[in-house]
XYZ file of C-alpha atoms in Angstrom:
667
model
C 51.657 -24.445 145.940
C 51.934 -23.616 149.599
C 54.938 -25.036 151.294
C 54.421 -26.581 154.741
C 55.709 -24.591 157.634
C 58.801 -25.763 159.275
C 59.720 -25.153 162.813
C 62.769 -23.254 163.922
C 64.179 -26.427 165.330
C 63.733 -28.133 161.986
C 65.186 -25.167 160.181
C 68.014 -25.091 162.684
C 68.518 -28.768 162.155
C 68.458 -28.298 158.409
C 70.789 -25.318 158.531
C 73.140 -26.973 161.011
C 73.077 -30.237 159.123
C 73.672 -28.532 155.771
C 76.304 -26.255 157.172
C 77.949 -29.094 159.017
C 77.954 -31.271 155.948
C 79.323 -28.540 153.697
C 81.929 -27.425 156.219
C 82.915 -30.986 156.951
C 83.239 -31.815 153.266
C 85.364 -28.747 152.557
C 87.533 -28.970 155.652
C 88.077 -32.691 155.545
C 88.657 -32.590 151.802
C 91.146 -29.756 152.179
C 92.952 -31.417 155.093
C 93.020 -34.771 153.362
C 94.252 -33.274 150.102
C 96.880 -31.226 151.852
C 97.926 -34.120 154.046
C 98.126 -36.497 151.133
C 100.152 -34.008 149.161
C 102.439 -33.367 152.137
C 102.697 -37.075 152.824
C 103.583 -37.802 149.207
C 106.238 -35.087 149.255
C 107.602 -36.388 152.564
C 107.609 -39.963 151.249
C 109.493 -38.965 148.089
C 111.897 -36.774 150.065
C 112.552 -39.634 152.454
C 113.254 -41.990 149.555
C 115.475 -39.375 147.912
C 117.375 -38.928 151.177
C 117.835 -42.686 151.509
C 119.011 -42.857 147.907
C 121.442 -39.981 148.525
C 122.882 -41.763 151.587
C 123.164 -45.049 149.733
C 124.823 -43.316 146.773
C 127.278 -41.538 149.057
C 128.211 -44.744 150.872
C 128.615 -46.792 147.695
C 130.512 -44.245 145.610
C 133.816 -45.655 146.875
C 132.658 -49.217 146.172
C 131.788 -48.214 142.562
C 135.113 -46.433 142.149
C 137.074 -49.493 143.378
C 134.690 -52.080 141.844
C 134.003 -53.540 145.307
C 130.652 -55.347 145.011
C 130.872 -56.776 148.518
C 131.083 -53.312 150.107
C 128.134 -52.119 147.975
C 125.995 -55.070 149.105
C 126.913 -54.391 152.755
C 125.855 -50.758 152.365
C 122.541 -51.779 150.759
C 121.953 -54.236 153.625
C 121.670 -51.241 155.974
C 118.216 -50.639 154.412
C 116.877 -53.408 156.635
C 116.170 -50.636 159.130
C 113.639 -49.252 156.607
C 110.802 -51.808 156.451
C 108.987 -49.803 153.774
C 111.876 -50.362 151.311
C 111.121 -53.606 149.496
C 114.169 -53.747 147.227
C 117.210 -51.714 146.237
C 119.951 -51.946 143.639
C 123.077 -50.178 142.421
C 123.824 -49.808 138.686
C 127.290 -48.879 137.455
C 128.077 -46.013 135.081
C 127.238 -48.231 132.070
C 123.806 -49.141 133.448
C 124.821 -52.685 134.396
C 123.495 -54.170 137.645
C 126.299 -53.909 140.295
C 124.719 -54.832 143.672
C 121.189 -55.673 144.936
C 119.167 -55.884 148.126
C 115.781 -57.542 148.625
C 113.775 -57.226 151.835
C 112.716 -60.500 153.469
C 109.588 -61.923 151.844
C 109.895 -59.761 148.705
C 110.671 -60.727 145.120
C 114.061 -59.934 143.622
C 113.115 -58.808 140.116
C 115.061 -55.743 138.945
C 115.125 -53.810 135.662
C 118.031 -54.742 133.416
C 118.939 -51.061 133.150
C 117.732 -47.888 134.895
C 114.407 -46.705 133.426
C 114.394 -43.451 131.512
C 111.803 -40.729 132.038
C 109.683 -40.524 135.159
C 108.604 -37.522 137.135
C 111.197 -35.487 139.028
C 111.050 -35.449 142.813
C 112.141 -31.787 142.913
C 111.964 -29.182 140.214
C 115.307 -29.164 138.449
C 116.503 -32.209 140.430
C 118.017 -35.386 138.955
C 115.923 -37.793 141.044
C 112.942 -39.328 139.245
C 110.178 -41.608 140.444
C 107.558 -43.837 138.924
C 104.310 -44.817 140.680
C 103.262 -48.404 139.984
C 100.137 -49.355 141.936
C 101.111 -50.062 145.516
C 104.821 -49.566 144.753
C 106.941 -46.459 144.324
C 110.216 -46.673 142.354
C 112.897 -43.982 142.605
C 116.103 -43.547 140.537
C 118.957 -41.444 141.906
C 122.166 -40.832 139.866
C 125.486 -41.165 141.786
C 127.920 -38.444 140.809
C 131.293 -37.404 142.132
C 133.162 -34.340 140.925
C 130.722 -34.051 138.042
C 131.383 -37.645 136.911
C 128.583 -40.211 136.806
C 129.541 -43.284 138.845
C 126.222 -45.147 138.801
C 122.518 -45.067 139.715
C 120.616 -45.955 142.902
C 117.356 -47.891 142.455
C 114.870 -47.942 145.412
C 111.520 -49.778 145.316
C 109.299 -48.814 148.267
C 105.791 -49.561 149.367
C 103.425 -46.843 148.064
C 101.684 -46.031 151.318
C 99.873 -43.118 149.687
C 97.069 -45.322 148.342
C 96.657 -47.061 151.660
C 96.635 -43.740 153.433
C 94.008 -42.415 150.972
C 91.765 -45.420 151.627
C 92.155 -44.882 155.344
C 91.231 -41.234 154.923
C 88.136 -42.134 152.940
C 86.992 -44.484 155.659
C 87.825 -41.947 158.355
C 86.083 -39.161 156.459
C 82.987 -41.263 156.028
C 82.936 -42.202 159.681
C 83.642 -38.674 160.836
C 80.998 -37.266 158.500
C 78.375 -39.667 159.743
C 79.324 -39.078 163.340
C 79.467 -35.299 162.904
C 76.061 -35.119 161.180
C 74.538 -37.372 163.773
C 76.008 -35.332 166.582
C 74.912 -32.052 165.033
C 71.431 -33.357 164.528
C 71.192 -34.585 168.103
C 72.584 -31.376 169.494
C 70.194 -29.210 167.550
C 67.291 -31.465 168.425
C 68.035 -31.565 172.125
C 69.802 -28.415 173.119
C 67.764 -25.523 171.875
C 68.615 -22.312 173.589
C 70.961 -24.094 176.028
C 73.283 -25.142 173.245
C 75.219 -21.920 173.223
C 76.582 -22.281 176.756
C 78.559 -25.512 176.237
C 79.540 -24.344 172.760
C 80.972 -21.194 174.281
C 82.803 -23.270 176.853
C 84.238 -25.506 174.171
C 85.166 -22.465 172.113
C 87.004 -20.916 175.019
C 88.919 -24.118 175.744
C 89.758 -24.535 172.064
C 91.117 -21.008 171.924
C 93.325 -21.651 174.927
C 94.575 -24.946 173.510
C 95.421 -23.343 170.195
C 97.030 -20.340 171.805
C 99.081 -22.212 174.427
C 99.492 -25.600 172.717
C 98.399 -27.095 175.987
C 96.489 -30.219 175.063
C 95.960 -31.179 178.687
C 93.078 -28.680 179.045
C 89.526 -30.073 179.098
C 86.093 -28.463 178.528
C 83.750 -28.449 181.594
C 80.701 -30.686 181.563
C 77.786 -28.358 182.184
C 74.783 -30.467 181.411
C 73.854 -34.010 180.750
C 72.493 -33.501 177.294
C 73.920 -33.436 173.804
C 76.118 -30.507 174.748
C 77.735 -32.719 177.354
C 78.393 -35.322 174.699
C 79.912 -32.648 172.532
C 82.089 -31.642 175.466
C 83.084 -35.254 176.009
C 83.871 -35.683 172.328
C 85.881 -32.505 172.353
C 87.808 -33.647 175.406
C 88.363 -37.084 173.853
C 89.691 -35.385 170.765
C 92.062 -33.385 172.921
C 93.174 -36.601 174.600
C 93.803 -38.234 171.239
C 95.659 -35.175 170.007
C 97.679 -35.121 173.196
C 98.565 -38.798 172.808
C 99.416 -38.394 169.151
C 101.489 -35.335 169.906
C 103.465 -37.259 172.496
C 103.827 -40.169 170.100
C 104.981 -37.791 167.381
C 107.513 -36.247 169.731
C 108.753 -39.726 170.692
C 108.975 -40.621 167.025
C 110.928 -37.462 166.306
C 113.327 -38.283 169.116
C 113.719 -41.836 167.805
C 114.308 -40.518 164.289
C 116.913 -38.121 165.649
C 118.596 -40.991 167.500
C 118.584 -43.153 164.372
C 119.983 -40.275 162.359
C 122.787 -39.903 164.876
C 123.541 -43.622 164.622
C 123.444 -43.405 160.849
C 125.808 -40.450 160.889
C 128.111 -42.380 163.236
C 128.083 -45.334 160.834
C 128.790 -43.056 157.912
C 131.704 -41.534 159.798
C 132.944 -45.019 160.718
C 132.746 -46.149 157.096
C 134.494 -42.981 156.003
C 137.278 -43.604 158.514
C 137.622 -47.186 157.301
C 137.853 -46.018 153.709
C 140.449 -43.423 154.639
C 142.453 -46.103 156.478
C 142.176 -48.449 153.501
C 143.287 -45.667 151.171
C 146.278 -44.863 153.366
C 147.244 -48.543 153.523
C 146.902 -48.762 149.747
C 149.132 -45.718 149.288
C 151.676 -47.251 151.680
C 151.620 -50.542 149.759
C 152.064 -48.692 146.460
C 155.007 -46.765 147.906
C 156.573 -49.982 149.218
C 156.140 -51.634 145.819
C 157.711 -48.604 144.129
C 160.669 -48.714 146.527
C 161.021 -52.462 145.958
C 161.088 -51.944 142.187
C 163.705 -49.222 142.535
C 165.794 -51.446 144.815
C 165.479 -54.332 142.348
C 166.549 -52.104 139.461
C 169.543 -50.850 141.437
C 170.442 -54.429 142.400
C 170.257 -55.641 138.781
C 172.306 -52.678 137.599
C 174.989 -53.354 140.207
C 174.962 -57.091 139.478
C 175.341 -56.427 135.745
C 178.336 -54.197 136.456
C 179.962 -56.737 138.775
C 179.458 -59.589 136.273
C 180.764 -57.621 133.308
C 183.913 -56.429 135.117
C 185.657 -59.850 135.362
C 184.194 -60.890 131.989
C 185.905 -57.869 130.452
C 189.288 -59.103 131.643
C 188.573 -62.719 130.623
C 187.353 -61.898 127.118
C 189.882 -59.131 126.573
C 192.995 -61.164 127.444
C 191.543 -64.221 125.676
C 191.141 -62.169 122.462
C 194.737 -61.016 122.738
C 195.971 -64.603 123.174
C 193.792 -65.811 120.274
C 194.696 -62.949 117.924
C 197.271 -63.554 115.191
C 197.746 -59.803 114.756
C 198.823 -59.303 118.378
C 201.790 -61.636 119.011
C 202.701 -62.165 122.650
C 205.802 -63.419 124.407
C 205.689 -66.478 126.699
C 205.969 -64.170 129.701
C 202.975 -62.145 128.459
C 200.988 -65.307 127.794
C 201.705 -66.446 131.334
C 200.686 -63.032 132.708
C 197.511 -62.874 130.605
C 196.588 -66.422 131.603
C 196.995 -65.412 135.220
C 194.657 -62.468 134.716
C 192.093 -64.722 133.019
C 192.363 -67.290 135.828
C 192.086 -64.606 138.521
C 189.038 -62.987 136.868
C 187.406 -66.365 136.305
C 187.776 -67.279 139.961
C 186.401 -63.890 140.943
C 183.438 -64.444 138.618
C 182.827 -67.896 140.116
C 182.908 -66.437 143.637
C 180.453 -63.736 142.568
C 178.051 -66.304 141.067
C 178.202 -68.486 144.191
C 177.525 -65.523 146.464
C 174.619 -64.336 144.273
C 173.130 -67.855 144.439
C 173.537 -67.902 148.222
C 171.900 -64.465 148.480
C 169.019 -65.549 146.215
C 168.421 -68.691 148.282
C 168.503 -66.768 151.538
C 166.141 -64.031 150.285
C 163.742 -66.636 148.846
C 163.729 -68.629 152.089
C 164.947 -71.707 150.185
C 168.146 -72.160 152.204
C 167.940 -75.151 154.528
C 170.170 -75.259 157.599
C 171.300 -78.274 159.602
C 171.322 -76.872 163.129
C 173.424 -78.878 165.580
C 175.865 -78.334 168.450
C 179.148 -77.340 166.765
C 182.501 -77.543 168.562
C 183.949 -74.079 168.075
C 187.587 -75.209 168.367
C 187.311 -77.455 165.311
C 185.747 -74.720 163.159
C 188.387 -72.169 164.197
C 191.159 -74.653 163.452
C 189.787 -75.226 159.933
C 189.465 -71.478 159.368
C 193.060 -70.971 160.578
C 194.440 -73.368 157.968
C 192.293 -71.923 155.168
C 193.062 -68.230 155.853
C 196.790 -68.727 156.442
C 197.881 -68.598 152.738
C 195.988 -65.336 152.110
C 197.375 -63.795 155.291
C 200.920 -64.846 154.344
C 200.722 -63.119 150.942
C 199.659 -59.882 152.658
C 202.116 -60.179 155.549
C 199.218 -60.069 158.039
C 199.416 -61.902 161.364
C 196.216 -63.748 162.327
C 195.911 -64.493 166.055
C 193.386 -67.095 167.175
C 192.350 -67.737 170.786
C 193.324 -70.927 172.550
C 190.969 -73.738 171.621
C 187.700 -72.806 173.350
C 185.671 -75.628 174.866
C 182.361 -74.067 173.856
C 179.749 -75.450 171.510
C 177.343 -73.229 169.612
C 174.002 -74.066 168.007
C 174.648 -73.521 164.301
C 175.010 -75.048 160.849
C 178.647 -76.134 160.744
C 179.186 -75.375 157.040
C 177.448 -71.992 157.156
C 179.258 -71.011 160.382
C 182.599 -71.697 158.686
C 181.416 -69.663 155.656
C 180.556 -66.726 157.939
C 183.899 -66.819 159.769
C 185.903 -67.167 156.549
C 184.116 -64.147 155.068
C 184.905 -62.009 158.118
C 188.509 -63.230 158.244
C 189.149 -62.751 154.510
C 187.735 -59.204 154.675
C 189.910 -58.446 157.711
C 193.002 -59.669 155.850
C 192.237 -58.106 152.424
C 191.389 -54.651 153.749
C 194.150 -54.595 156.361
C 197.363 -52.638 156.068
C 200.604 -54.330 155.040
C 202.128 -56.086 158.040
C 198.952 -55.581 160.072
C 197.238 -57.996 162.416
C 193.891 -59.734 162.804
C 192.762 -60.827 166.266
C 190.013 -63.394 166.786
C 188.447 -63.359 170.252
C 185.771 -65.382 172.024
C 183.697 -63.991 174.953
C 180.417 -64.620 176.772
C 178.395 -61.344 176.857
C 175.420 -63.077 178.491
C 174.502 -66.517 179.843
C 174.064 -69.084 177.071
C 175.430 -66.598 174.508
C 178.841 -66.627 172.840
C 180.391 -63.743 170.905
C 183.074 -64.257 168.258
C 184.856 -61.054 167.235
C 187.307 -60.400 164.380
C 189.419 -57.257 164.889
C 191.664 -55.797 162.197
C 194.136 -52.918 162.020
C 192.908 -51.511 158.712
C 191.707 -48.037 157.760
C 188.405 -48.328 159.629
C 184.960 -47.148 158.540
C 183.112 -43.868 158.907
C 179.572 -43.810 160.364
C 178.164 -43.290 156.858
C 180.047 -46.365 155.614
C 178.831 -48.444 158.555
C 175.230 -47.447 157.740
C 175.565 -48.838 154.181
C 177.676 -51.847 155.158
C 175.065 -54.582 154.605
C 173.729 -53.373 151.242
C 174.298 -55.614 148.171
C 177.204 -54.568 145.901
C 178.153 -51.708 148.228
C 181.933 -51.924 148.618
C 182.158 -48.647 150.544
C 184.409 -46.871 148.083
C 186.704 -49.870 147.417
C 185.371 -50.384 143.870
C 188.499 -48.848 142.397
C 190.873 -50.469 144.900
C 193.384 -53.232 144.309
C 191.491 -55.813 146.340
C 188.835 -57.849 144.583
C 185.384 -58.122 146.113
C 181.725 -58.445 145.240
C 179.967 -56.467 147.935
C 177.643 -59.431 148.589
C 179.589 -61.430 151.174
C 178.544 -59.375 154.193
C 174.902 -59.367 153.045
C 174.907 -63.182 152.881
C 176.810 -63.354 156.164
C 174.216 -61.252 157.950
C 171.319 -63.354 156.586
C 173.064 -66.604 157.571
C 173.739 -65.391 161.114
C 170.108 -64.300 161.502
C 168.855 -67.650 160.141
C 170.986 -69.408 162.770
C 169.281 -67.321 165.476
C 172.244 -65.042 166.037
C 173.208 -61.403 165.732
C 175.954 -59.574 163.845
C 177.392 -56.144 164.487
C 180.377 -53.892 163.841
C 182.233 -51.128 165.622
C 184.819 -49.100 163.743
C 187.107 -46.114 164.201
C 188.491 -44.383 161.093
C 192.251 -44.879 160.962
C 192.271 -47.440 163.792
C 190.470 -50.483 162.401
C 187.191 -52.348 162.737
C 185.721 -55.094 164.916
C 183.102 -57.406 163.401
C 181.299 -59.720 165.812
C 178.635 -62.390 165.764
C 176.647 -63.774 168.686
C 175.231 -67.292 168.757
C 173.475 -69.434 171.336
C 175.639 -71.817 173.367
C 174.621 -75.425 173.888
C 175.019 -77.677 176.895
C 176.175 -80.666 174.871
C 178.284 -83.027 176.967
C 181.815 -83.875 176.086
C 185.162 -82.149 176.462
C 187.083 -80.577 173.670
C 189.412 -83.148 172.291
C 192.852 -82.266 171.014
C 192.679 -81.562 167.355
C 194.024 -84.563 165.525
C 194.868 -84.396 161.869
C 192.655 -86.492 159.713
C 194.188 -89.743 158.656
C 195.412 -89.493 155.135
C 195.402 -92.271 152.682
C 198.793 -93.540 151.875
C 199.811 -92.560 148.405
C 199.243 -95.289 145.960
C 202.228 -97.014 144.516
C 202.646 -95.894 140.951
C 201.160 -98.645 138.828
C 203.120 -100.311 136.122
C 200.398 -99.397 133.634
C 198.590 -96.008 133.553
C 195.222 -96.015 135.281
C 192.286 -95.875 132.841
C 189.869 -93.002 133.363
C 186.553 -92.945 131.468
C 185.070 -89.429 131.013
C 181.417 -89.331 129.907
C 180.816 -85.764 128.670
C 178.687 -84.343 125.839
C 180.300 -80.856 125.758
C 183.417 -80.824 123.508
C 184.981 -77.840 125.302
C 184.724 -79.521 128.710
C 186.106 -82.770 127.254
C 189.028 -80.902 125.677
C 189.859 -79.258 129.027
C 190.037 -82.606 130.834
C 192.089 -84.112 127.990
C 194.623 -81.268 128.366
C 194.785 -81.787 132.141
C 195.283 -85.549 131.803
C 197.919 -84.994 129.091
C 200.258 -83.833 131.858
C 199.527 -87.009 133.890
C 201.519 -89.952 132.454
C 199.968 -92.160 135.120
C 196.530 -91.753 133.556
C 194.951 -92.907 130.298
C 191.754 -91.096 129.280
C 188.947 -92.542 127.196
C 185.770 -90.569 126.525
C 182.136 -91.068 125.569
C 179.686 -88.401 124.327
C 176.567 -89.902 125.941
C 175.374 -92.365 128.542
C 174.733 -95.333 126.243
C 178.211 -95.228 124.713
C 179.677 -94.655 128.166
C 178.052 -97.867 129.448
C 179.481 -99.790 126.491
C 183.004 -98.458 127.169
C 182.672 -99.225 130.881
C 181.796 -102.847 130.093
C 184.594 -103.251 127.515
C 187.415 -101.121 128.994
C 186.820 -101.855 132.696
C 188.224 -98.402 133.694
C 189.771 -97.780 137.112
C 187.447 -94.836 137.625
C 184.754 -92.873 135.783
C 184.236 -89.105 135.489
C 180.611 -88.363 134.608
C 178.609 -85.282 133.683
C 175.103 -85.379 135.180
C 173.198 -83.633 132.372
C 173.746 -86.071 129.512
C 171.588 -86.547 126.419
C 169.412 -89.658 126.478
C 170.397 -91.149 129.826
C 171.184 -88.775 132.689
C 174.215 -89.254 134.898
C 172.039 -90.679 137.687
C 170.526 -93.248 135.327
C 173.965 -94.288 134.052
C 175.220 -94.690 137.628
C 172.217 -96.850 138.536
C 172.877 -99.093 135.505
C 176.565 -99.419 136.437
C 175.673 -100.481 139.974
C 173.228 -103.125 138.716
C 175.891 -104.923 136.616
C 178.411 -106.997 138.622
C 181.402 -106.231 136.342
C 180.955 -102.440 136.763
C 179.385 -102.241 140.218
C 182.665 -101.487 142.061
C 184.056 -98.884 139.662
C 184.215 -95.525 141.557
C 182.351 -92.708 139.801
C 183.058 -88.984 140.290
C 180.328 -86.493 139.361
C 181.471 -83.467 137.331
C 178.644 -80.936 136.964
C 177.884 -77.234 136.760
C 175.093 -77.681 139.313
C 176.757 -76.164 142.371
C 173.750 -76.004 144.718
C 174.168 -77.769 148.025
C 171.022 -79.814 147.495
C 172.365 -81.091 144.134
C 175.657 -82.123 145.724
C 173.942 -83.953 148.595
C 171.599 -85.714 146.170
C 174.523 -86.930 144.023
C 176.537 -88.202 146.984
C 173.461 -89.972 148.346
C 172.951 -91.636 144.934
C 176.418 -93.245 145.099
C 178.944 -90.848 143.542
C 182.195 -91.019 145.530
C 183.103 -87.365 144.909
C 181.464 -84.273 143.407
C 183.438 -81.739 141.359
C 181.756 -78.496 140.279
C 182.385 -76.653 137.050
C 184.417 -74.612 136.305
C 187.006 -77.218 137.245
C 189.728 -76.330 139.750
C 192.751 -78.289 138.490
C 194.186 -78.770 141.974
C 190.935 -80.159 143.319
C 190.545 -82.252 140.150
C 193.948 -83.945 140.596
C 193.419 -84.355 144.330
C 190.066 -86.066 143.739
C 191.536 -88.462 141.149
C 194.539 -89.298 143.355
C 192.331 -89.851 146.392
C 189.904 -92.141 144.572
C 192.696 -94.162 142.934
C 194.505 -94.493 146.282
C 191.333 -95.696 147.976
C 190.713 -98.170 145.154
C 194.289 -99.499 145.516
C 193.797 -100.002 149.262
C 190.515 -101.840 148.690
C 192.070 -104.122 146.064
C 194.927 -105.058 148.451
C 192.520 -106.052 151.207
C 191.722 -109.777 151.249
C 188.250 -110.789 150.142
């Protein structure tokens, strides 16, 4: 069979078309395959990099179990639109923190999936392709220890890119075959000239990377179209190259911002860690200070208890007979230690209230002359026993803004210290000056041994007696601590200057007030005239449930022939005795079984036959708030336990004298 002859043009067309088709299929297939492979690798590397950054930023959150910080770090993925969802799993595989892109579903695996293909050979990252999604798992490790796992779910753009390539390949193939066919059909021998021109331009573009070059348009045929297509391709390449360069610059800028954020987060974590270390150190110091305080307090409490229990055992022992003089001496030691223990307890309570912020002050203008006069009378007996002269300034006309009771407590503490730690026959000088407008300074100067700079530095520490622990003078080492807190609460300042061997000067500064009124001459308070001894002993009802306390009062009253004591163990029986005995006065404990002291008092006031009987509270509650509450409820006096016999007798005499005066007044 004879084949028909084909022209050169047809053969050329066939050859060109076949060659073009084969070359196009191979080249496009190779480029597409390579590009897809490179794109897949780049996509996985990008996801792995994102996972690495997320893992690095959230490692501290996993270590400190801070879910909020982990969620904030995951929220930074908003800058990556291709990431649909992300999650952090802890070391046990439990879900720790999640992130879902807007418009996406929030379903996450209960635990990280096992298996999957590795992103890099020998790497720990694995991925799983699921249709149009790509899931990557990245372990979070620190110092070889697994902290958790990063889960990233991203859009699988590989399939979309493959579809685009198929469409592009089809279009390019059709266009290329059509162009080749037209060129071969129309150009003939003239086709080589424009092809050479295009070849030359292509060589220059490849060699110089100058995509601004263009092939010359020689003819108006298919070769010209080829030239135009070639130039258009160069234009597109040039535009894409510029776009790629812009994208690279933008990526670099974003990377710089990301690095800055990472550095900022790192600095914040370092600051948080330093603050945490500081807080831990402060807590450790506080615990050590508390332990030292408790140890010192235990020592100070046991010291007077040792004397009390020791001498009491001697007095109670049948195997250790004592003379009356020894009994009197031992009783004095017990009484002295008991008073010291009571002072210590009161000062510890004051210190506890001040440190807890539970101490309430009644700030008012206080006439300084009156307070100094009261302090003079109270410190005089102690100064007389030591042979110390105490010199007060002439009555100053100043008023200071302070709590009157606490100001007197502060001054008495400074004065008692100046007297106790003074030398025999020494002197104490109280002075009043104005160091600044609206400020008044009270100073207490003594002629004692003075303090060294090291002793001054530890002066206001609890239980620090500055080496006087073994001295003859009793002390707790708390008074100055309470004094300093009280002065500061009253808006003042306290300070000390001392010279070893010469003495010390303690001073406080308080704000002056402009309250009107001159300083009146101090007038002694009017005293009630002593009551005429009644023909019959006055009846005193003592309502007390503690047998030891009742026995103590019975022994005190035994030495008072002008008194007759009846007692009741509870509130109900006490009310019955009050109705039947009609006592002249009632002593009442506040913490009674059944009815409390306040309830008994209220019942007494409601009944006409007992409403006018004066009632004195006797309680171990020594807090100022308890005393004020009792006096406000209607108790005429308040005695605190342990009972001071002098104050006890004075209270009874005063109440009986007042009752006698009231009975003599006409109705």
